[in-house]
mmCIF file of C-alpha atoms in Angstrom:
data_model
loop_
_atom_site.group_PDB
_atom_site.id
_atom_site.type_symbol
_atom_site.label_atom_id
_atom_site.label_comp_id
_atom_site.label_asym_id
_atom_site.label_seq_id
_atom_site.Cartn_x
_atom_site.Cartn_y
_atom_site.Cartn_z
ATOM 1 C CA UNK A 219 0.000 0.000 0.000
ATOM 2 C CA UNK A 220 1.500 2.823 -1.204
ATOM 3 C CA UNK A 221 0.444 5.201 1.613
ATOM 4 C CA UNK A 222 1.095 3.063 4.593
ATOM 5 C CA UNK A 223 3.999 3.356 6.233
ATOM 6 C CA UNK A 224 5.797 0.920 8.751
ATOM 7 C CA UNK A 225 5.810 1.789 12.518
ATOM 8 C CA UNK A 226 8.247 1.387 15.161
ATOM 9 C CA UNK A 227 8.377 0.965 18.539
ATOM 10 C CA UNK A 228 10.786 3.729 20.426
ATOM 11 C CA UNK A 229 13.202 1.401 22.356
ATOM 12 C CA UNK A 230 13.733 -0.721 18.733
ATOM 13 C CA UNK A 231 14.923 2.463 16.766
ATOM 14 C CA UNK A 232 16.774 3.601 19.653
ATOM 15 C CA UNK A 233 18.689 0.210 20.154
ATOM 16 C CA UNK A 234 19.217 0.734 16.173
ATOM 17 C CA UNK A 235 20.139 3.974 16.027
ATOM 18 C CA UNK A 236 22.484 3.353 18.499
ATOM 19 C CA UNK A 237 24.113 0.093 16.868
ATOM 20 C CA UNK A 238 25.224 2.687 14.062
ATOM 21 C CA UNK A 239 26.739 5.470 16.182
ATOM 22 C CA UNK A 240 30.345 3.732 15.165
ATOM 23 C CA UNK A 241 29.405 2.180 12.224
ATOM 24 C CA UNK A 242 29.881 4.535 9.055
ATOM 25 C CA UNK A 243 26.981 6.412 7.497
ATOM 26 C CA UNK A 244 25.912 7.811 4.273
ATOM 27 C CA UNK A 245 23.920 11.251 4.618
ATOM 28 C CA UNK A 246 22.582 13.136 1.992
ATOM 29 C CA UNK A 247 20.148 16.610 1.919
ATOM 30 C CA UNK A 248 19.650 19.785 0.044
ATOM 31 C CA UNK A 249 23.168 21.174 2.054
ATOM 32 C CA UNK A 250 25.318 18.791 2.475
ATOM 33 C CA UNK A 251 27.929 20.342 5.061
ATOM 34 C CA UNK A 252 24.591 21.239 6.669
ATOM 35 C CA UNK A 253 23.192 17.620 7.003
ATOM 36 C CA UNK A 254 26.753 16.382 7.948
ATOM 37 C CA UNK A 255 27.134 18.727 11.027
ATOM 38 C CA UNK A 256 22.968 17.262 11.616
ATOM 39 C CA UNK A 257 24.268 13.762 11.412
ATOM 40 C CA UNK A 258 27.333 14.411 14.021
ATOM 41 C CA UNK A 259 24.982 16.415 16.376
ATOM 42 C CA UNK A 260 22.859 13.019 16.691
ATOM 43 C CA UNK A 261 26.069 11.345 17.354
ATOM 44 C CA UNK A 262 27.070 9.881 14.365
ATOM 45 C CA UNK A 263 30.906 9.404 14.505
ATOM 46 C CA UNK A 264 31.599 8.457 10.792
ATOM 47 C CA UNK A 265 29.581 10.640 8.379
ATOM 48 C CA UNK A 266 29.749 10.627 4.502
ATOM 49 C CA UNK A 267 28.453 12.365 1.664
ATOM 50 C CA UNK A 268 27.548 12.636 -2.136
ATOM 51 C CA UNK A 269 30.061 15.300 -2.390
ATOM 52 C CA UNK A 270 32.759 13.386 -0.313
ATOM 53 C CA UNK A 271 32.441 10.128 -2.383
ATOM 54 C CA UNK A 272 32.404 12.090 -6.455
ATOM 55 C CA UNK A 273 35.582 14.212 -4.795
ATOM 56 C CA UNK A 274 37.501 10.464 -4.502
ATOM 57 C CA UNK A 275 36.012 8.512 -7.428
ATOM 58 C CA UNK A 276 35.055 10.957 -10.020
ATOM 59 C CA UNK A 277 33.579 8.730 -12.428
ATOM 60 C CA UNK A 278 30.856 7.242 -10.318
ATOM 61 C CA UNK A 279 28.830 9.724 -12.130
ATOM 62 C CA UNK A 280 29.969 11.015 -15.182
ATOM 63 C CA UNK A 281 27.837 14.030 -15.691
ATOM 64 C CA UNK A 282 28.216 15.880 -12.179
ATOM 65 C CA UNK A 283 30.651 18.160 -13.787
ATOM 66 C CA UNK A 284 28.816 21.395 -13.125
ATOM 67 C CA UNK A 285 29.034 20.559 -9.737
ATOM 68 C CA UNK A 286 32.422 18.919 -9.037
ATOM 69 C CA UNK A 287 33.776 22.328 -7.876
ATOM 70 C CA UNK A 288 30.778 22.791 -5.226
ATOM 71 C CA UNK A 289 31.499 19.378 -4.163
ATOM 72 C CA UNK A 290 35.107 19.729 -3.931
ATOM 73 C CA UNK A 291 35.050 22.385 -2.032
ATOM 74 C CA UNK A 292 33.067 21.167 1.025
ATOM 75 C CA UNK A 293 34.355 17.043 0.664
ATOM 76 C CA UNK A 294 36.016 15.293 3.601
ATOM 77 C CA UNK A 295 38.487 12.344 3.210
ATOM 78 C CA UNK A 296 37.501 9.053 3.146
ATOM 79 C CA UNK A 297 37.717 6.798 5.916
ATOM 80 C CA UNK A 298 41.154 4.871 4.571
ATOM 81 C CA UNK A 299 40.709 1.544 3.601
ATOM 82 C CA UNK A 300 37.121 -0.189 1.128
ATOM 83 C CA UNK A 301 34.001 2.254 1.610
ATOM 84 C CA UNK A 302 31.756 -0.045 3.839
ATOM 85 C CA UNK A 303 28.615 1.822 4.309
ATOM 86 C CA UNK A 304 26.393 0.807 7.220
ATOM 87 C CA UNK A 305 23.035 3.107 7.002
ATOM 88 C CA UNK A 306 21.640 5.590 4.605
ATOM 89 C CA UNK A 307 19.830 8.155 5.817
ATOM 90 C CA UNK A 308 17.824 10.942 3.241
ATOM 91 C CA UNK A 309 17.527 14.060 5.864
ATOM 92 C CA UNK A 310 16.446 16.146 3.439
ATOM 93 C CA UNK A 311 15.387 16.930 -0.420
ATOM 94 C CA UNK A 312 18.511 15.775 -2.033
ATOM 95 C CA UNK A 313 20.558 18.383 -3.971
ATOM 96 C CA UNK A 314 20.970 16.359 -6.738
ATOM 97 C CA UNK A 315 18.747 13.245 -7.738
ATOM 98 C CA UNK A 316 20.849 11.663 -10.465
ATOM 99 C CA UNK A 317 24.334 11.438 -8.302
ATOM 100 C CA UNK A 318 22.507 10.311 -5.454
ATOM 101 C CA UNK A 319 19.878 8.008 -7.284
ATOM 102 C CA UNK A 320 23.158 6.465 -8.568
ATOM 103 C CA UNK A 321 25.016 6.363 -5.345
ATOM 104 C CA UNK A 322 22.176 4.860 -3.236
ATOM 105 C CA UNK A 323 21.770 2.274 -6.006
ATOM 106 C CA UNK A 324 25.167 1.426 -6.146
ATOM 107 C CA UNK A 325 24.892 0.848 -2.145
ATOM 108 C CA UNK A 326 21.861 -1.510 -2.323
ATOM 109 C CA UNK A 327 23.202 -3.293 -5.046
ATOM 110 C CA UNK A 328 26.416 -4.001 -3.221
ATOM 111 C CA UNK A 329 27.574 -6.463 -1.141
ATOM 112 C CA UNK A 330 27.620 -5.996 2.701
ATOM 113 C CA UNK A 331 27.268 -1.780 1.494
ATOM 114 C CA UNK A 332 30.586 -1.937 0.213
ATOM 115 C CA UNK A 333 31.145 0.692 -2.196
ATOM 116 C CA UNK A 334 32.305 -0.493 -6.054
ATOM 117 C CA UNK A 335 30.772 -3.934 -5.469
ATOM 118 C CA UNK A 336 28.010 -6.164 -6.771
ATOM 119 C CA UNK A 337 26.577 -8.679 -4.764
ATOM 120 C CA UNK A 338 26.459 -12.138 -6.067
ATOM 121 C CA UNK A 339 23.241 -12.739 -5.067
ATOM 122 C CA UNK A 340 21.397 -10.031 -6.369
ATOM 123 C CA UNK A 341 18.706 -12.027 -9.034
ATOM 124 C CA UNK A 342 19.029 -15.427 -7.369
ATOM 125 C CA UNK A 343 15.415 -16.996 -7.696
ATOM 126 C CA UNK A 344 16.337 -19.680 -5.089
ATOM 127 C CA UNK A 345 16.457 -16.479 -2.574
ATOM 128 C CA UNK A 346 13.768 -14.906 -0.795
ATOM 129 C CA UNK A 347 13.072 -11.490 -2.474
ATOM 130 C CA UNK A 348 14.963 -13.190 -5.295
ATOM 131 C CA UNK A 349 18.366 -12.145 -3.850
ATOM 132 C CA UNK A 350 17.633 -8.517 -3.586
ATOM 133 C CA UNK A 351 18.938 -6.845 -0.375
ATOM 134 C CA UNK A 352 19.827 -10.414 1.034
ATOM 135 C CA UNK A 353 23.774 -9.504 1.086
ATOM 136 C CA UNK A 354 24.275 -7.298 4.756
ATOM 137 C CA UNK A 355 23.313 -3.969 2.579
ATOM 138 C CA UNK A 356 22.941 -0.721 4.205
ATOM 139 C CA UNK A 357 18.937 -0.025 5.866
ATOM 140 C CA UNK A 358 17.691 2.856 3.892
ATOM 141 C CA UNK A 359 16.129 5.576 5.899
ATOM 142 C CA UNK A 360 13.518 8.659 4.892
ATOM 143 C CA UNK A 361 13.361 11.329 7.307
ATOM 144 C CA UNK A 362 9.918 12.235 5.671
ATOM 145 C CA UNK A 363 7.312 11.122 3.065
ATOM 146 C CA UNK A 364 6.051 14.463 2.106
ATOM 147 C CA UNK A 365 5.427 14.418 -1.829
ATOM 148 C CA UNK A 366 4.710 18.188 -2.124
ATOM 149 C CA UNK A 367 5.444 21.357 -0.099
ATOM 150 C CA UNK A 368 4.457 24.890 -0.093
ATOM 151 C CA UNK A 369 7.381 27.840 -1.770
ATOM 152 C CA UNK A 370 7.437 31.592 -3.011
ATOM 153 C CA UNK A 371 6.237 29.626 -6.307
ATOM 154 C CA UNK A 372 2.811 29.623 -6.976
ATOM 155 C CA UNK A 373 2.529 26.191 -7.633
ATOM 156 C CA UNK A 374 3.356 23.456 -4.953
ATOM 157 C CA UNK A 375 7.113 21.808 -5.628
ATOM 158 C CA UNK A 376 8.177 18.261 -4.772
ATOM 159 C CA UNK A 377 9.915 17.135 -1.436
ATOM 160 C CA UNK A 378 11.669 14.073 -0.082
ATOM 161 C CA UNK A 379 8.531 11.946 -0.805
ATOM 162 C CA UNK A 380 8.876 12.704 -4.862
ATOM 163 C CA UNK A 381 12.676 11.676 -4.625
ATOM 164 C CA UNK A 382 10.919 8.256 -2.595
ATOM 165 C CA UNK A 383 9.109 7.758 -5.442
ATOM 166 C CA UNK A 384 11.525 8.366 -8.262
ATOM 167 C CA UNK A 385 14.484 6.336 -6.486
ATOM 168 C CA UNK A 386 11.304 3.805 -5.824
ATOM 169 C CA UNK A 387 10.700 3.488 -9.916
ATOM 170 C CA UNK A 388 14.494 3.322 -10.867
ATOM 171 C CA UNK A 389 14.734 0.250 -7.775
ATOM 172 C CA UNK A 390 11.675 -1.410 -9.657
ATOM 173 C CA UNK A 391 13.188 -1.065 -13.358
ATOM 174 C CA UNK A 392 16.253 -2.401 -11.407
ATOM 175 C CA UNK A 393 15.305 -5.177 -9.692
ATOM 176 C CA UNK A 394 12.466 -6.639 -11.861
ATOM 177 C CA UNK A 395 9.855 -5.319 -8.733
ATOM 178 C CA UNK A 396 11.805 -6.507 -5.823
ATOM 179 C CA UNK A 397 10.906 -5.328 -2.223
ATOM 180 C CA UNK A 398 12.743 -2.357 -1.509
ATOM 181 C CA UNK A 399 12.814 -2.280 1.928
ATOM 182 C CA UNK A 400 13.088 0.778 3.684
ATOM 183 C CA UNK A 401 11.964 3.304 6.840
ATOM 184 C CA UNK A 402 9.856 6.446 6.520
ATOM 185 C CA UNK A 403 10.015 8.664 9.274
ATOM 186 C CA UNK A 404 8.748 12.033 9.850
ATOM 187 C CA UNK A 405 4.844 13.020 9.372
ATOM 188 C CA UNK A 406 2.234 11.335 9.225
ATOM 189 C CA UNK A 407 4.078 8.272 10.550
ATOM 190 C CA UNK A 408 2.648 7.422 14.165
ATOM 191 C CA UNK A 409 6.374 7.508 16.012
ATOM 192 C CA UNK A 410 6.578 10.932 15.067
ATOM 193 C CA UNK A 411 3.236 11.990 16.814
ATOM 194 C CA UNK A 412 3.982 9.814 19.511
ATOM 195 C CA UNK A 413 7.443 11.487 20.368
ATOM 196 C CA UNK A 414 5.845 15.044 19.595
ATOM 197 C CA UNK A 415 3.391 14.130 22.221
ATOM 198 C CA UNK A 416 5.888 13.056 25.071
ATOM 199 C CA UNK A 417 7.571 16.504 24.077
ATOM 200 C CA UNK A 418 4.809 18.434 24.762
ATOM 201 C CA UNK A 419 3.893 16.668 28.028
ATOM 202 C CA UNK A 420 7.602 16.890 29.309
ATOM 203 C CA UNK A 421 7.147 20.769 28.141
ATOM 204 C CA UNK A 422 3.879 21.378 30.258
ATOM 205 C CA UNK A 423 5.223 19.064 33.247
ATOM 206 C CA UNK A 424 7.909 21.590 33.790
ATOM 207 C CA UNK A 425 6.188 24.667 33.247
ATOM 208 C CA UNK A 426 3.361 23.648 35.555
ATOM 209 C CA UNK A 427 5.850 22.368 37.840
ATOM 210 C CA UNK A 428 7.285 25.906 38.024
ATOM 211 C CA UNK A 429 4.067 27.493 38.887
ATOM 212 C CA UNK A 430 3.610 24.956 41.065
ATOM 213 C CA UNK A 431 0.469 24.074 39.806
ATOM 214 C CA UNK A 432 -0.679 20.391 39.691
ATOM 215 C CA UNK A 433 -0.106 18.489 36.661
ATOM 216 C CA UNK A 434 -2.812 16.543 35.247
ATOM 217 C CA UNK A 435 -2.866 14.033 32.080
ATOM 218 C CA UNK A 436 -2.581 16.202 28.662
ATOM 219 C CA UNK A 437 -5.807 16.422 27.295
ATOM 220 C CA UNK A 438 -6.217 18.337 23.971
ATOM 221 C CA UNK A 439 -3.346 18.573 21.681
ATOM 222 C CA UNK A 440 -4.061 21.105 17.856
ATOM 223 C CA UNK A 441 -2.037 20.332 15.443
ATOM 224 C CA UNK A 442 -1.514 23.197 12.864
ATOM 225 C CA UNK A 443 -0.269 22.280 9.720
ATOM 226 C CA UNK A 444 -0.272 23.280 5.625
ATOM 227 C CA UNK A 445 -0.186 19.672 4.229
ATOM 228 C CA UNK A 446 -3.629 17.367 4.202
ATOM 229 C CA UNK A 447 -0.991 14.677 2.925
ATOM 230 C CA UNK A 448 1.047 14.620 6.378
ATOM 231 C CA UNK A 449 0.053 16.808 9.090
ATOM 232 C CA UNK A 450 -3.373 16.666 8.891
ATOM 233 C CA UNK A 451 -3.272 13.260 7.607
ATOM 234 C CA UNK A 452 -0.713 12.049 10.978
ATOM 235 C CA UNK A 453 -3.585 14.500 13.705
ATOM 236 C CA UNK A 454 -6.529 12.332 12.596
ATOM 237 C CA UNK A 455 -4.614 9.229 12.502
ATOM 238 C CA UNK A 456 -2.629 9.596 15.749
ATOM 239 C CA UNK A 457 -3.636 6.687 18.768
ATOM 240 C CA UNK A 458 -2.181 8.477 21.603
ATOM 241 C CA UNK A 459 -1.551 5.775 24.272
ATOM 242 C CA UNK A 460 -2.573 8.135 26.537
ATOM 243 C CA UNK A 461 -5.882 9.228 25.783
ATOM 244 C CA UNK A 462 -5.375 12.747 24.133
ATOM 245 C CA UNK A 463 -7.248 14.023 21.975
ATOM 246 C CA UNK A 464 -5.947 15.356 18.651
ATOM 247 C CA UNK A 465 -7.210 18.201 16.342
ATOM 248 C CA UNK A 466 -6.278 19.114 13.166
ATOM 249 C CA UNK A 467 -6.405 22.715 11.638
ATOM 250 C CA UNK A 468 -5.348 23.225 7.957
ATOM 251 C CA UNK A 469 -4.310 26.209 7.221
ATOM 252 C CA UNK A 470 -4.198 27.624 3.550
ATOM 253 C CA UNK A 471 -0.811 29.224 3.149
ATOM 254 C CA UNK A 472 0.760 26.011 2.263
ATOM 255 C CA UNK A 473 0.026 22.764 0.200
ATOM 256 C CA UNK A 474 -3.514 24.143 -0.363
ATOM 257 C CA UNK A 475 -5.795 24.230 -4.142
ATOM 258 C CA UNK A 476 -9.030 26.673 -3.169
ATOM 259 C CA UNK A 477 -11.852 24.607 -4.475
ATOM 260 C CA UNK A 478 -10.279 21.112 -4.065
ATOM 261 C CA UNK A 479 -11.616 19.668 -0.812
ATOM 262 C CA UNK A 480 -8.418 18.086 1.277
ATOM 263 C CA UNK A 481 -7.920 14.405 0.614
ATOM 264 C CA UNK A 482 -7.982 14.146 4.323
ATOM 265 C CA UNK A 483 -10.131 16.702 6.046
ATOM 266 C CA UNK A 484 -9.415 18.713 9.105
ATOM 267 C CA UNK A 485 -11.304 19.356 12.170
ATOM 268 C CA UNK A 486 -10.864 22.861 10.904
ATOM 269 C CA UNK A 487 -9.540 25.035 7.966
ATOM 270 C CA UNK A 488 -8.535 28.786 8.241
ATOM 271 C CA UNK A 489 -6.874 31.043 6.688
ATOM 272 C CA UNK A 490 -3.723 31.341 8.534
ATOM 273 C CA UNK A 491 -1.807 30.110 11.841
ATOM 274 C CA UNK A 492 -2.848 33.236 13.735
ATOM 275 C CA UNK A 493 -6.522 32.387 13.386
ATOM 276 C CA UNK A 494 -5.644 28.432 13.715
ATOM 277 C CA UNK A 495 -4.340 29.788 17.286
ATOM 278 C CA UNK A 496 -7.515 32.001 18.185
ATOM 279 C CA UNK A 497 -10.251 28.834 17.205
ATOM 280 C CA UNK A 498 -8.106 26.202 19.396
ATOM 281 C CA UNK A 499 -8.397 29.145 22.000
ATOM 282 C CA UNK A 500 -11.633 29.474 21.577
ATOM 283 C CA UNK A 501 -12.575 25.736 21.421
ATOM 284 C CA UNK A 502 -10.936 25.593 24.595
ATOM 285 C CA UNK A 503 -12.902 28.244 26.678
ATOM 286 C CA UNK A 504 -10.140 30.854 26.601
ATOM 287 C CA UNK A 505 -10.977 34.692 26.363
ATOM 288 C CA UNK A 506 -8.801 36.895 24.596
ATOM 289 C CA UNK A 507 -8.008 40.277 23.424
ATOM 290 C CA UNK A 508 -7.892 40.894 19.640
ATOM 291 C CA UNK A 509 -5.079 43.274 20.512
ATOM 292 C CA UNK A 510 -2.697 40.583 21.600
ATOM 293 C CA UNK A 511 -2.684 39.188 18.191
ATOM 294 C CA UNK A 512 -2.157 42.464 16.574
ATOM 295 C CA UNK A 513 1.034 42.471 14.168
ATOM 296 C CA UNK A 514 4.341 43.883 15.454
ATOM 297 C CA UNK A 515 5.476 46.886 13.312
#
């Protein structure tokens, strides 16, 4: 099902993540020195690149040329030694598809994720998933599924999720239709609500805790958001183990067609995040002034 997408429990992606602090790890966004220093804050010891890996073998893609100097210019070493690669992660909209269509390929179709091989049983009928990803290669990891989001341009532009979905068509050409097998963080998945949930209640546990008021269970949660496709899509979703109740506001400055009803529809639609704020307020029983929403000159 194409818009289903696998859940985790916390302590198995923790014991995961954590398996791969030492281990090495390819990283790839719309900045790369950007989603390097990302990867290292989360602990990540060994980080490479797109750029770092083109800077030492040129000719893994012959037509990056225009941007061999960018590259160049922000590549790292690599680690000495065969390029064993361990975990991909996609942080962000890639820079550029092609190099790291080919790149990520290259990974999958390697053996044990070393870099500049081909494993021997990729195609092997007497194999489950006909010897596709049977050969130690590196888990492949989405930080987010969104297909479009919201820019100055008038017309919606494609995320992470349309890079999914082109990498997903090249894998199928590929491989024949093999399983690609993969993780999809990020919204509308349900362990993203459920960490943005123990967030909040840590948050209101230690502001209530410094008024010294008592703390009681969380009880409403609004989520504001500009995409039907994941936020408002992850709010109706959402079974918080705890009870809470969960409700979605679209507003229309982002992925939004006047006209089109939302594929899936909000508790509420406004025009903006300001007046997203005053309807959860006044859903809730709170008075307020108009003038404390008036716009800072």
């Amino acid at each position: 099902d194409p818009h289903s997408f696998p859940t985790r429990r916390s302590s198995d992606l923790s014991k995961d993540y954590e398996a791969l602090k030492d281990k090495t790890i390819f990283v790839t966004g719309n900045d790369q020195q950007r989603v390097r220093d990302i990867a290292h804050r989360y602990g990540f010891r060994n980080v490479v690149t797109p750029g770092d890996i083109l800077t030492a073998h040129p000719n893994i893609w012959p037509f990056a040329a225009l941007h061999a100097s960018h590259y160049s210019s922000i590549a790292e070493p690599l680690p000495p030694g065969p390029l064993k690669i361990d975990a991909i992660f996609v942080f962000s909209d890639p820079h550029d598809w092609a190099l790291d269509t080919q790149i990520i390929l290259d990974l999958l179709l390697s053996s044990k994720g070393e870099l500049n091989t081909y494993s021997a049983k990729n195609g092997d009928k007497s194999l489950p998933n006909n010897g596709w990803l049977q050969d130690g290669q590196p888990k492949l990891i989405f930080s987010n599924p969104d297909l479009f989001w919201a820019t100055s341009h008038p017309l919606s532009r494609l995320g992470q999720g349309g890079f999914r979905a082109a990498f997903q068509g090249v894998w199928d050409e590929v491989t024949d239709g093999a399983e690609l097998t993969k993780l999809v963080m990020g919204k509308p998945t349900q362990q993203t609500y459920l960490y943005s949930e123990r967030m909040l209640q840590k948050h209101r546990v230690e502001l209530l805790s410094s008024l010294h008021e008592e703390v009681g269970d969380l009880k409403q949660v609004f989520m504001i958001g500009d995409n039907p496709e994941s936020d408002i899509r992850g709010a109706n979703n959402f079974k918080s183990p705890t009870g809470t109740s969960w409700d979605s506001i679209l507003v229309k400055t982002g992925v939004w067609q006047e006209g089109k009803p939302p594929k899936y529809e909000p508790k509420k639609i406004v025009d903006n995040v300001q007046a997203a704020v005053k309807w959860a307020l006044k859903k809730q029983g709170y008075a307020y002034d108009d003038a404390e929403f008036a716009d800072e000159k």
